[in-house]
Amino acid sequence: MSNKARALLSAEDRQLLEVRQLRHHSADALLDANLDLLRVSELLSTSPDMIVKTYADHYRFKAAEDVKRIFG
């Protein structure tokens, strides 16, 4: 979807919209929704390994929340 949107916009408009940031926000929302990683990778057209590498901070943050919830 982001590639199609970028193709329709001028270079100036692409800078304003920052499609990559929209994609990252969408990916974070999908990961927060506890969808299966394979499903998220299909929706983002990216391999599961790349999602884990790209969003390692997301997973680290969630792990810290789990530890806080379990151990107080």
Short mmCIF file of N, CA, C and O in Angstrom, two decimals:
data_model
loop_
_atom_site.label_atom_id
_atom_site.label_comp_id
_atom_site.label_asym_id
_atom_site.label_seq_id
_atom_site.Cartn_x
_atom_site.Cartn_y
_atom_site.Cartn_z
N MET A 1 0.82 -1.18 0.00
CA MET A 1 0.00 0.00 0.00
C MET A 1 0.87 1.26 0.00
O MET A 1 0.58 2.22 -0.70
N SER A 2 1.92 1.23 0.82
CA SER A 2 2.79 2.42 0.89
C SER A 2 3.48 2.66 -0.46
O SER A 2 3.64 3.82 -0.86
N ASN A 3 3.86 1.60 -1.15
CA ASN A 3 4.49 1.78 -2.46
C ASN A 3 3.53 2.40 -3.46
O ASN A 3 3.91 3.26 -4.26
N LYS A 4 2.27 1.98 -3.42
CA LYS A 4 1.27 2.55 -4.32
C LYS A 4 1.03 4.02 -4.00
O LYS A 4 0.92 4.85 -4.89
N ALA A 5 0.95 4.34 -2.72
CA ALA A 5 0.73 5.73 -2.32
C ALA A 5 1.90 6.61 -2.73
O ALA A 5 1.72 7.72 -3.22
N ARG A 6 3.12 6.10 -2.54
CA ARG A 6 4.31 6.87 -2.92
C ARG A 6 4.34 7.14 -4.43
O ARG A 6 4.76 8.20 -4.86
N ALA A 7 3.89 6.19 -5.20
CA ALA A 7 3.91 6.35 -6.66
C ALA A 7 2.95 7.45 -7.12
O ALA A 7 3.18 8.09 -8.15
N LEU A 8 1.91 7.69 -6.35
CA LEU A 8 0.92 8.70 -6.72
C LEU A 8 1.29 10.11 -6.28
O LEU A 8 0.70 11.07 -6.74
N LEU A 9 2.26 10.23 -5.38
CA LEU A 9 2.60 11.53 -4.80
C LEU A 9 3.85 12.12 -5.43
O LEU A 9 4.74 11.40 -5.86
N SER A 10 3.91 13.43 -5.43
CA SER A 10 5.14 14.10 -5.88
C SER A 10 6.21 13.94 -4.80
O SER A 10 5.90 13.58 -3.65
N ALA A 11 7.45 14.19 -5.16
CA ALA A 11 8.54 14.07 -4.20
C ALA A 11 8.31 14.99 -3.01
O ALA A 11 8.58 14.60 -1.85
N GLU A 12 7.81 16.16 -3.26
CA GLU A 12 7.54 17.12 -2.19
C GLU A 12 6.46 16.60 -1.24
O GLU A 12 6.59 16.68 -0.02
N ASP A 13 5.39 16.04 -1.80
CA ASP A 13 4.31 15.50 -0.97
C ASP A 13 4.76 14.27 -0.20
O ASP A 13 4.33 14.06 0.94
N ARG A 14 5.61 13.46 -0.81
CA ARG A 14 6.12 12.27 -0.11
C ARG A 14 6.89 12.67 1.14
O ARG A 14 6.81 12.00 2.16
N GLN A 15 7.63 13.76 1.08
CA GLN A 15 8.38 14.23 2.24
C GLN A 15 7.43 14.67 3.35
O GLN A 15 7.71 14.45 4.53
N LEU A 16 6.32 15.27 2.99
CA LEU A 16 5.35 15.72 3.99
C LEU A 16 4.63 14.55 4.65
O LEU A 16 4.38 14.56 5.85
N LEU A 17 4.31 13.56 3.87
CA LEU A 17 3.52 12.45 4.37
C LEU A 17 4.34 11.43 5.15
O LEU A 17 3.86 10.86 6.10
N GLU A 18 5.58 11.23 4.76
CA GLU A 18 6.46 10.26 5.41
C GLU A 18 5.77 8.90 5.55
O GLU A 18 5.42 8.46 6.63
N VAL A 19 5.56 8.27 4.42
CA VAL A 19 4.87 6.98 4.37
C VAL A 19 5.56 5.94 5.24
O VAL A 19 4.92 5.11 5.88
N ARG A 20 6.88 6.01 5.32
CA ARG A 20 7.62 5.04 6.14
C ARG A 20 7.18 5.11 7.61
O ARG A 20 7.00 4.10 8.26
N GLN A 21 6.99 6.34 8.10
CA GLN A 21 6.53 6.50 9.48
C GLN A 21 5.14 5.92 9.68
O GLN A 21 4.85 5.29 10.70
N LEU A 22 4.26 6.12 8.71
CA LEU A 22 2.93 5.54 8.79
C LEU A 22 3.01 4.02 8.85
O LEU A 22 2.29 3.36 9.59
N ARG A 23 3.92 3.45 8.07
CA ARG A 23 4.10 2.00 8.05
C ARG A 23 4.60 1.50 9.40
O ARG A 23 4.13 0.50 9.92
N HIS A 24 5.53 2.23 10.00
CA HIS A 24 6.04 1.84 11.32
C HIS A 24 4.94 1.92 12.38
O HIS A 24 4.83 1.02 13.23
N HIS A 25 4.13 2.95 12.33
CA HIS A 25 3.03 3.06 13.30
C HIS A 25 2.03 1.92 13.10
O HIS A 25 1.53 1.36 14.08
N SER A 26 1.76 1.59 11.85
CA SER A 26 0.86 0.47 11.58
C SER A 26 1.44 -0.85 12.07
O SER A 26 0.73 -1.67 12.65
N ALA A 27 2.72 -1.04 11.85
CA ALA A 27 3.38 -2.27 12.30
C ALA A 27 3.32 -2.38 13.82
O ALA A 27 3.02 -3.45 14.37
N ASP A 28 3.59 -1.29 14.52
CA ASP A 28 3.50 -1.29 15.98
C ASP A 28 2.09 -1.65 16.44
O ASP A 28 1.90 -2.43 17.37
N ALA A 29 1.08 -1.09 15.77
CA ALA A 29 -0.30 -1.38 16.14
C ALA A 29 -0.63 -2.85 15.89
O ALA A 29 -1.30 -3.49 16.72
N LEU A 30 -0.16 -3.40 14.79
CA LEU A 30 -0.41 -4.82 14.51
C LEU A 30 0.29 -5.71 15.53
O LEU A 30 -0.28 -6.70 15.99
N LEU A 31 1.51 -5.36 15.90
CA LEU A 31 2.23 -6.14 16.90
C LEU A 31 1.56 -6.02 18.27
O LEU A 31 1.51 -6.99 19.03
N ASP A 32 1.04 -4.84 18.60
CA ASP A 32 0.32 -4.65 19.87
C ASP A 32 -0.96 -5.45 19.92
O ASP A 32 -1.43 -5.80 20.99
N ALA A 33 -1.54 -5.72 18.75
CA ALA A 33 -2.81 -6.45 18.69
C ALA A 33 -2.61 -7.95 18.92
O ALA A 33 -3.57 -8.71 18.88
N ASN A 34 -1.37 -8.35 19.18
CA ASN A 34 -1.04 -9.76 19.45
C ASN A 34 -1.43 -10.69 18.30
O ASN A 34 -1.83 -11.82 18.53
N LEU A 35 -1.32 -10.18 17.09
CA LEU A 35 -1.51 -11.05 15.93
C LEU A 35 -0.31 -11.97 15.79
O LEU A 35 0.79 -11.66 16.25
N ASP A 36 -0.52 -13.08 15.15
CA ASP A 36 0.56 -14.00 14.86
C ASP A 36 1.61 -13.29 14.01
O ASP A 36 1.28 -12.53 13.10
N LEU A 37 2.89 -13.52 14.32
CA LEU A 37 3.96 -12.84 13.61
C LEU A 37 3.91 -13.12 12.11
O LEU A 37 4.17 -12.23 11.30
N LEU A 38 3.54 -14.31 11.72
CA LEU A 38 3.43 -14.63 10.30
C LEU A 38 2.34 -13.80 9.64
O LEU A 38 2.50 -13.30 8.53
N ARG A 39 1.24 -13.60 10.34
CA ARG A 39 0.14 -12.77 9.82
C ARG A 39 0.60 -11.33 9.64
O ARG A 39 0.33 -10.69 8.63
N VAL A 40 1.33 -10.80 10.64
CA VAL A 40 1.83 -9.43 10.55
C VAL A 40 2.80 -9.32 9.37
O VAL A 40 2.76 -8.37 8.60
N SER A 41 3.65 -10.32 9.21
CA SER A 41 4.61 -10.27 8.10
C SER A 41 3.90 -10.31 6.75
O SER A 41 4.32 -9.65 5.81
N GLU A 42 2.82 -11.05 6.67
CA GLU A 42 2.04 -11.08 5.42
C GLU A 42 1.42 -9.72 5.14
O GLU A 42 1.43 -9.24 4.01
N LEU A 43 0.87 -9.09 6.18
CA LEU A 43 0.23 -7.79 6.01
C LEU A 43 1.23 -6.71 5.61
O LEU A 43 0.91 -5.80 4.86
N LEU A 44 2.46 -6.82 6.12
CA LEU A 44 3.48 -5.82 5.82
C LEU A 44 4.36 -6.21 4.63
O LEU A 44 5.26 -5.45 4.26
N SER A 45 4.13 -7.37 4.07
CA SER A 45 4.94 -7.88 2.96
C SER A 45 6.43 -7.90 3.33
O SER A 45 7.28 -7.43 2.58
N THR A 46 6.70 -8.41 4.50
CA THR A 46 8.06 -8.50 5.04
C THR A 46 8.22 -9.84 5.72
O THR A 46 7.26 -10.39 6.24
N SER A 47 9.43 -10.36 5.74
CA SER A 47 9.67 -11.65 6.38
C SER A 47 9.56 -11.50 7.91
O SER A 47 9.83 -10.43 8.45
N PRO A 48 9.17 -12.57 8.59
CA PRO A 48 9.14 -12.52 10.06
C PRO A 48 10.50 -12.16 10.66
O PRO A 48 10.56 -11.40 11.64
N ASP A 49 11.57 -12.65 10.07
CA ASP A 49 12.91 -12.32 10.59
C ASP A 49 13.17 -10.82 10.50
O ASP A 49 13.73 -10.23 11.42
N MET A 50 12.76 -10.20 9.40
CA MET A 50 12.98 -8.77 9.25
C MET A 50 12.14 -7.97 10.24
O MET A 50 12.59 -6.95 10.76
N ILE A 51 10.94 -8.43 10.52
CA ILE A 51 10.10 -7.75 11.51
C ILE A 51 10.76 -7.81 12.88
O ILE A 51 10.83 -6.82 13.60
N VAL A 52 11.27 -8.98 13.25
CA VAL A 52 11.93 -9.13 14.55
C VAL A 52 13.15 -8.22 14.62
O VAL A 52 13.38 -7.55 15.64
N LYS A 53 13.93 -8.14 13.55
CA LYS A 53 15.11 -7.26 13.55
C LYS A 53 14.72 -5.79 13.60
O LYS A 53 15.28 -5.01 14.36
N THR A 54 13.74 -5.41 12.78
CA THR A 54 13.35 -4.01 12.69
C THR A 54 12.66 -3.52 13.95
O THR A 54 12.86 -2.39 14.39
N TYR A 55 11.86 -4.38 14.56
CA TYR A 55 11.06 -3.97 15.71
C TYR A 55 11.55 -4.61 17.01
O TYR A 55 10.75 -4.85 17.92
N ALA A 56 12.84 -4.83 17.11
CA ALA A 56 13.42 -5.41 18.33
C ALA A 56 13.10 -4.55 19.55
O ALA A 56 12.83 -5.09 20.64
N ASP A 57 13.13 -3.24 19.40
CA ASP A 57 12.80 -2.35 20.52
C ASP A 57 11.37 -2.57 21.00
O ASP A 57 11.09 -2.51 22.19
N HIS A 58 10.48 -2.81 20.07
CA HIS A 58 9.07 -3.08 20.42
C HIS A 58 8.99 -4.32 21.31
O HIS A 58 8.32 -4.30 22.33
N TYR A 59 9.69 -5.37 20.91
CA TYR A 59 9.67 -6.61 21.68
C TYR A 59 10.33 -6.43 23.04
O TYR A 59 9.87 -6.95 24.05
N ARG A 60 11.42 -5.66 23.08
CA ARG A 60 12.12 -5.41 24.34
C ARG A 60 11.22 -4.65 25.30
O ARG A 60 11.14 -4.96 26.49
N PHE A 61 10.51 -3.66 24.79
CA PHE A 61 9.59 -2.87 25.61
C PHE A 61 8.48 -3.75 26.16
O PHE A 61 8.13 -3.67 27.33
N LYS A 62 7.91 -4.60 25.33
CA LYS A 62 6.84 -5.50 25.77
C LYS A 62 7.35 -6.48 26.82
O LYS A 62 6.65 -6.80 27.78
N ALA A 63 8.57 -6.96 26.66
CA ALA A 63 9.15 -7.88 27.63
C ALA A 63 9.31 -7.19 28.98
O ALA A 63 9.04 -7.78 30.03
N ALA A 64 9.74 -5.93 28.96
CA ALA A 64 9.89 -5.18 30.20
C ALA A 64 8.53 -4.98 30.88
O ALA A 64 8.43 -5.08 32.11
N GLU A 65 7.48 -4.75 30.09
CA GLU A 65 6.13 -4.62 30.66
C GLU A 65 5.68 -5.94 31.30
O GLU A 65 5.07 -5.93 32.36
N ASP A 66 6.01 -7.06 30.64
CA ASP A 66 5.64 -8.37 31.20
C ASP A 66 6.34 -8.61 32.54
O ASP A 66 5.72 -9.08 33.49
N VAL A 67 7.62 -8.27 32.60
CA VAL A 67 8.37 -8.47 33.85
C VAL A 67 7.77 -7.60 34.95
O VAL A 67 7.58 -8.05 36.09
N LYS A 68 7.44 -6.36 34.63
CA LYS A 68 6.85 -5.46 35.63
C LYS A 68 5.51 -6.01 36.11
O LYS A 68 5.21 -5.97 37.31
N ARG A 69 4.71 -6.51 35.17
CA ARG A 69 3.39 -7.04 35.54
C ARG A 69 3.52 -8.27 36.43
O ARG A 69 2.79 -8.43 37.41
N ILE A 70 4.47 -9.14 36.13
CA ILE A 70 4.62 -10.39 36.88
C ILE A 70 5.27 -10.16 38.24
O ILE A 70 4.83 -10.69 39.25
N PHE A 71 6.33 -9.34 38.26
CA PHE A 71 7.10 -9.18 39.50
C PHE A 71 6.80 -7.89 40.25
O PHE A 71 7.35 -7.64 41.31
N GLY A 72 5.95 -7.06 39.67
CA GLY A 72 5.54 -5.83 40.35
C GLY A 72 6.51 -4.79 40.23
O GLY A 72 6.98 -3.90 40.52
#
